mmCIF file of C-alpha atoms in Angstrom:
data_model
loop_
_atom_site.group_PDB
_atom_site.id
_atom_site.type_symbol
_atom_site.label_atom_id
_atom_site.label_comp_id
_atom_site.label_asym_id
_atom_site.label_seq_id
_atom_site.Cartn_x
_atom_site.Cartn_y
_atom_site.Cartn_z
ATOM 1 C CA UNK T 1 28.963 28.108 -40.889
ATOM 2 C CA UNK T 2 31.762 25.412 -40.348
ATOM 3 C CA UNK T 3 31.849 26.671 -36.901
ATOM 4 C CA UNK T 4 27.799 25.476 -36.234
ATOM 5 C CA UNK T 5 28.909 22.451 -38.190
ATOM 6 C CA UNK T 6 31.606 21.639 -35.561
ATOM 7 C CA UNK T 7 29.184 22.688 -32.959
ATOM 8 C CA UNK T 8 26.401 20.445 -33.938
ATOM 9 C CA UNK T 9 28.240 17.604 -34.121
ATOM 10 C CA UNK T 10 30.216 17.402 -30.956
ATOM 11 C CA UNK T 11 26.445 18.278 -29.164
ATOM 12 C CA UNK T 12 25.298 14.974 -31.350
ATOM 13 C CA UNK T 13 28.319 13.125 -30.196
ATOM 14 C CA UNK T 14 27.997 13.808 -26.343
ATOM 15 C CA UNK T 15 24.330 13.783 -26.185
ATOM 16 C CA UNK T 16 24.418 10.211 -25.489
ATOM 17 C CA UNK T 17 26.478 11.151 -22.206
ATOM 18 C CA UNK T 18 24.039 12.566 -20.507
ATOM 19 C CA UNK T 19 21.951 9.807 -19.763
ATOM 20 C CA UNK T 20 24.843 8.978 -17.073
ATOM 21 C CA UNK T 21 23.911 12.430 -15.692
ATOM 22 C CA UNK T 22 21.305 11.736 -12.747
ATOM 23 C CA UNK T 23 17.742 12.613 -12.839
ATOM 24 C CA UNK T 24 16.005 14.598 -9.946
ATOM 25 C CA UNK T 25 14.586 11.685 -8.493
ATOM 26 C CA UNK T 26 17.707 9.933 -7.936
ATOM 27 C CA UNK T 27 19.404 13.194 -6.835
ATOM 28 C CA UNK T 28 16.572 13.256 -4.387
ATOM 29 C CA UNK T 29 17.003 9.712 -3.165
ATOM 30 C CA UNK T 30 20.664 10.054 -2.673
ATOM 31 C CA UNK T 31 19.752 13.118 -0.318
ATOM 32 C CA UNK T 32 17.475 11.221 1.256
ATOM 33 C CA UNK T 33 19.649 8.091 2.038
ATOM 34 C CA UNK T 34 22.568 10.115 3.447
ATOM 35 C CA UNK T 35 19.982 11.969 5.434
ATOM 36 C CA UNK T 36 19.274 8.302 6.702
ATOM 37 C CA UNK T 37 23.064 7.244 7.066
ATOM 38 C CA UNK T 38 23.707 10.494 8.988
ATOM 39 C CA UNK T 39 20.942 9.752 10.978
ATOM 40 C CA UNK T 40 21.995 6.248 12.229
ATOM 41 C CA UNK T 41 19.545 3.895 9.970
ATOM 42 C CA UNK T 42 20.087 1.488 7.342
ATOM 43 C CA UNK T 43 18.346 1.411 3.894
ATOM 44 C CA UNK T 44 17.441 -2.389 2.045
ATOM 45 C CA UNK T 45 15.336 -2.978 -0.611
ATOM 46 C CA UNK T 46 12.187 -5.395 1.035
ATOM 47 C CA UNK T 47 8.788 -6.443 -0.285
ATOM 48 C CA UNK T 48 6.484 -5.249 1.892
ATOM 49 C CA UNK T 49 4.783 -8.037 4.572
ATOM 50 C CA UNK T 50 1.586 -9.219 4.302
ATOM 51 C CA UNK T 51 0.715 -10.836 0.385
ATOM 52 C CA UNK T 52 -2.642 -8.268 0.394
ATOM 53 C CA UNK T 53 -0.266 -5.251 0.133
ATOM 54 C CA UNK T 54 1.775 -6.133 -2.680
ATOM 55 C CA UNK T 55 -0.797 -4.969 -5.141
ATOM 56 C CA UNK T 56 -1.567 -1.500 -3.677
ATOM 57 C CA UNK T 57 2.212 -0.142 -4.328
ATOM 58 C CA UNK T 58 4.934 -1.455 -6.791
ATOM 59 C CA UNK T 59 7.351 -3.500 -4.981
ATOM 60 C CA UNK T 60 10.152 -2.344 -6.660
ATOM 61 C CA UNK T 61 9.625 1.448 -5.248
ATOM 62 C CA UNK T 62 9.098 0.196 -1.728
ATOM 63 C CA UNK T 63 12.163 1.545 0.721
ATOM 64 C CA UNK T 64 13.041 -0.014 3.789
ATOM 65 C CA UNK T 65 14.286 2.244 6.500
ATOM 66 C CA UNK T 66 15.810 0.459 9.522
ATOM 67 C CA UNK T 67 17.245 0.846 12.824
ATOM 68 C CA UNK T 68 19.662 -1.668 14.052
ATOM 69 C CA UNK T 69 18.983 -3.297 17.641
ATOM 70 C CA UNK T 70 21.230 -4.925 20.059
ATOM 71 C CA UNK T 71 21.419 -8.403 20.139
ATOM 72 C CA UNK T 72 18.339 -9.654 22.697
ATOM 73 C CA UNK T 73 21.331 -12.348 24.389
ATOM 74 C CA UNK T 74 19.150 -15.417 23.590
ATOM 75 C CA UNK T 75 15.577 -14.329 24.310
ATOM 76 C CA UNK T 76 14.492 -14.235 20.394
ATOM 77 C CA UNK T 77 12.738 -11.240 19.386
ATOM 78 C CA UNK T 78 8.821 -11.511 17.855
ATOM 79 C CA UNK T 79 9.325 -10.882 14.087
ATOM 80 C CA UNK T 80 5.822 -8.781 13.897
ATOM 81 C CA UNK T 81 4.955 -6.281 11.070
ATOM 82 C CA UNK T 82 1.826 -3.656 10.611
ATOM 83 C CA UNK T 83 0.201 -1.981 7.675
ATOM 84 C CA UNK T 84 -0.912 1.000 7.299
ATOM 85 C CA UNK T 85 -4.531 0.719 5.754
ATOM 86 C CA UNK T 86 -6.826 3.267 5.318
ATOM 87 C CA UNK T 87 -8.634 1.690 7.648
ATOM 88 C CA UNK T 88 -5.789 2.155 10.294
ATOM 89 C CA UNK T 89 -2.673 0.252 11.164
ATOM 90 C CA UNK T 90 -3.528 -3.626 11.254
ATOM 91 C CA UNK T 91 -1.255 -5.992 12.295
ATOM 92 C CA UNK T 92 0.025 -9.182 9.902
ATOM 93 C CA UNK T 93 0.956 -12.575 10.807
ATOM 94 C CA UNK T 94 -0.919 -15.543 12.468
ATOM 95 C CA UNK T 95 -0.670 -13.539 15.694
ATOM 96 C CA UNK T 96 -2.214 -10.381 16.215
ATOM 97 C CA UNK T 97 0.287 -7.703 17.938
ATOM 98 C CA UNK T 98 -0.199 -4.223 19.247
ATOM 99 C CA UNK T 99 0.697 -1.375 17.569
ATOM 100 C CA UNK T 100 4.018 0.174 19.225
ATOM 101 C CA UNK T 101 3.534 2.989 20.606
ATOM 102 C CA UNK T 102 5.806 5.022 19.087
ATOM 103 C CA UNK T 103 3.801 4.166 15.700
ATOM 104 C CA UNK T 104 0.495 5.273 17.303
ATOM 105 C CA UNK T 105 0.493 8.800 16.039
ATOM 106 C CA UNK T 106 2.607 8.598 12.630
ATOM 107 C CA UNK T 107 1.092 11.053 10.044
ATOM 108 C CA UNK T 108 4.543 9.749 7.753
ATOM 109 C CA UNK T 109 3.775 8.627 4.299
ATOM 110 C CA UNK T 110 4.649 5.255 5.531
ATOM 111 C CA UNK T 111 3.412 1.780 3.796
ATOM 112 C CA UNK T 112 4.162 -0.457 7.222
ATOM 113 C CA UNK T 113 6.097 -1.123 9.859
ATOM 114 C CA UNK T 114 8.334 -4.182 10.994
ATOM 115 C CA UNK T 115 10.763 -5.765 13.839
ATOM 116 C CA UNK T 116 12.926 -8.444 13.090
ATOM 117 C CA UNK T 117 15.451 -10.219 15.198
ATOM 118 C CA UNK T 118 18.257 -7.397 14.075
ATOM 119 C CA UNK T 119 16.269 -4.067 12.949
ATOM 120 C CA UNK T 120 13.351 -2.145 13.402
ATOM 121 C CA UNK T 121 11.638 -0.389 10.059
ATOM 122 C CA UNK T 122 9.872 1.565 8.090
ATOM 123 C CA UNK T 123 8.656 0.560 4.848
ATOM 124 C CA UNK T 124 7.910 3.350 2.154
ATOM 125 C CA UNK T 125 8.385 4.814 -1.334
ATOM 126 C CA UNK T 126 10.919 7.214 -0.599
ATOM 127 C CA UNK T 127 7.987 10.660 -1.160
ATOM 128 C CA UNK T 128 9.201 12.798 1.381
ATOM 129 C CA UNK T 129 12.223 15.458 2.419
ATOM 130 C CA UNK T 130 14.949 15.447 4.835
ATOM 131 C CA UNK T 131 12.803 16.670 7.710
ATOM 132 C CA UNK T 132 10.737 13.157 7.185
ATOM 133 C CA UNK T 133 13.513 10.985 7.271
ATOM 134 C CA UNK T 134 15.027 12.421 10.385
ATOM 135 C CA UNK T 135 11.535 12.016 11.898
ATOM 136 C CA UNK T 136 11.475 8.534 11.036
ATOM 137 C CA UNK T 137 14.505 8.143 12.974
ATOM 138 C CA UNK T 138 13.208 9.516 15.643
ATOM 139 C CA UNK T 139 10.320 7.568 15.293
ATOM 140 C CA UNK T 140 12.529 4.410 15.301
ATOM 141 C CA UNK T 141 15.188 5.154 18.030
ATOM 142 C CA UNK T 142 11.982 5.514 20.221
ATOM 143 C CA UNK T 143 10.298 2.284 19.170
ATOM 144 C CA UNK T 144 14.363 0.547 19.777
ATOM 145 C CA UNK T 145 13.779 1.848 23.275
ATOM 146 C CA UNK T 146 10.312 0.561 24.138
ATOM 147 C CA UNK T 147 11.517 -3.023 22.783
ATOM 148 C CA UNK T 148 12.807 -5.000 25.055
#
């Protein structure tokens, strides 16, 4: 009996350490970030573009997934971002831009897209595998190619 006794009470004692213990979903976001590292893109926290959006997903869950770009010597780069509706992709800004090509055919569970000055990205809530962040970098390392 003291034995249980002893038991119980170091279980009562360390059960507050395991809330330091990772849950599943972080477990899986940690795989899913390294996937990205390995991969050659960048993760940031970003609110996605375009005020409509901000309502149709909690801003705190949305993931952006970048590539980095060369400097463009001078030139300036178009900052441009797209959505993904379920209408289609639409583009957001005062100036309507094409869809890259490289976004054309994305069946991802992607929110939208966007090129800055320094990155190209992918904007999502991190509800995929491995195998879809690796074809987001291939997504993006062919969009890096196509902009000049």
């Amino acid at each position: 009996m003291n034995y249980l006794l002893i038991a119980f009470a170091l279980l009562v004692a360390l059960a507050p350490l395991t809330h330091f213990l990772p849950s599943k979903r972080q477990r899986l976001q940690v795989k899913l970030r390294e996937t990205a590292a390995l991969s050659g893109l960048f993760v940031e926290f970003r609110e996605l573009p375009g005020a409509v959006v901000k309502a149709h997903a909690n801003s705190a869950d949305v993931i952006y997934y970048g590539l980095r770009l060369r400097p463009s010597r001078g030139k300036g780069r178009r900052r441009c971002a797209w959505l993904l509706r379920d209408s289609g992709w639409q583009s957001v800004g005062a100036t309507r831009e094409p869809l890259p090509a490289a976004l054309e055919d994305c069946t991802l569970p992607i929110l939208a897209a966007s090129v800055h000055e320094d990155s190209c990205g992918l904007y999502w809530q991190e509800s995929g595998d491995g195998a879809t962040v690796e074809h987001m970098a291939t997504i993006l390392k062919d969009w890096a190619q196509q902009i000049p």
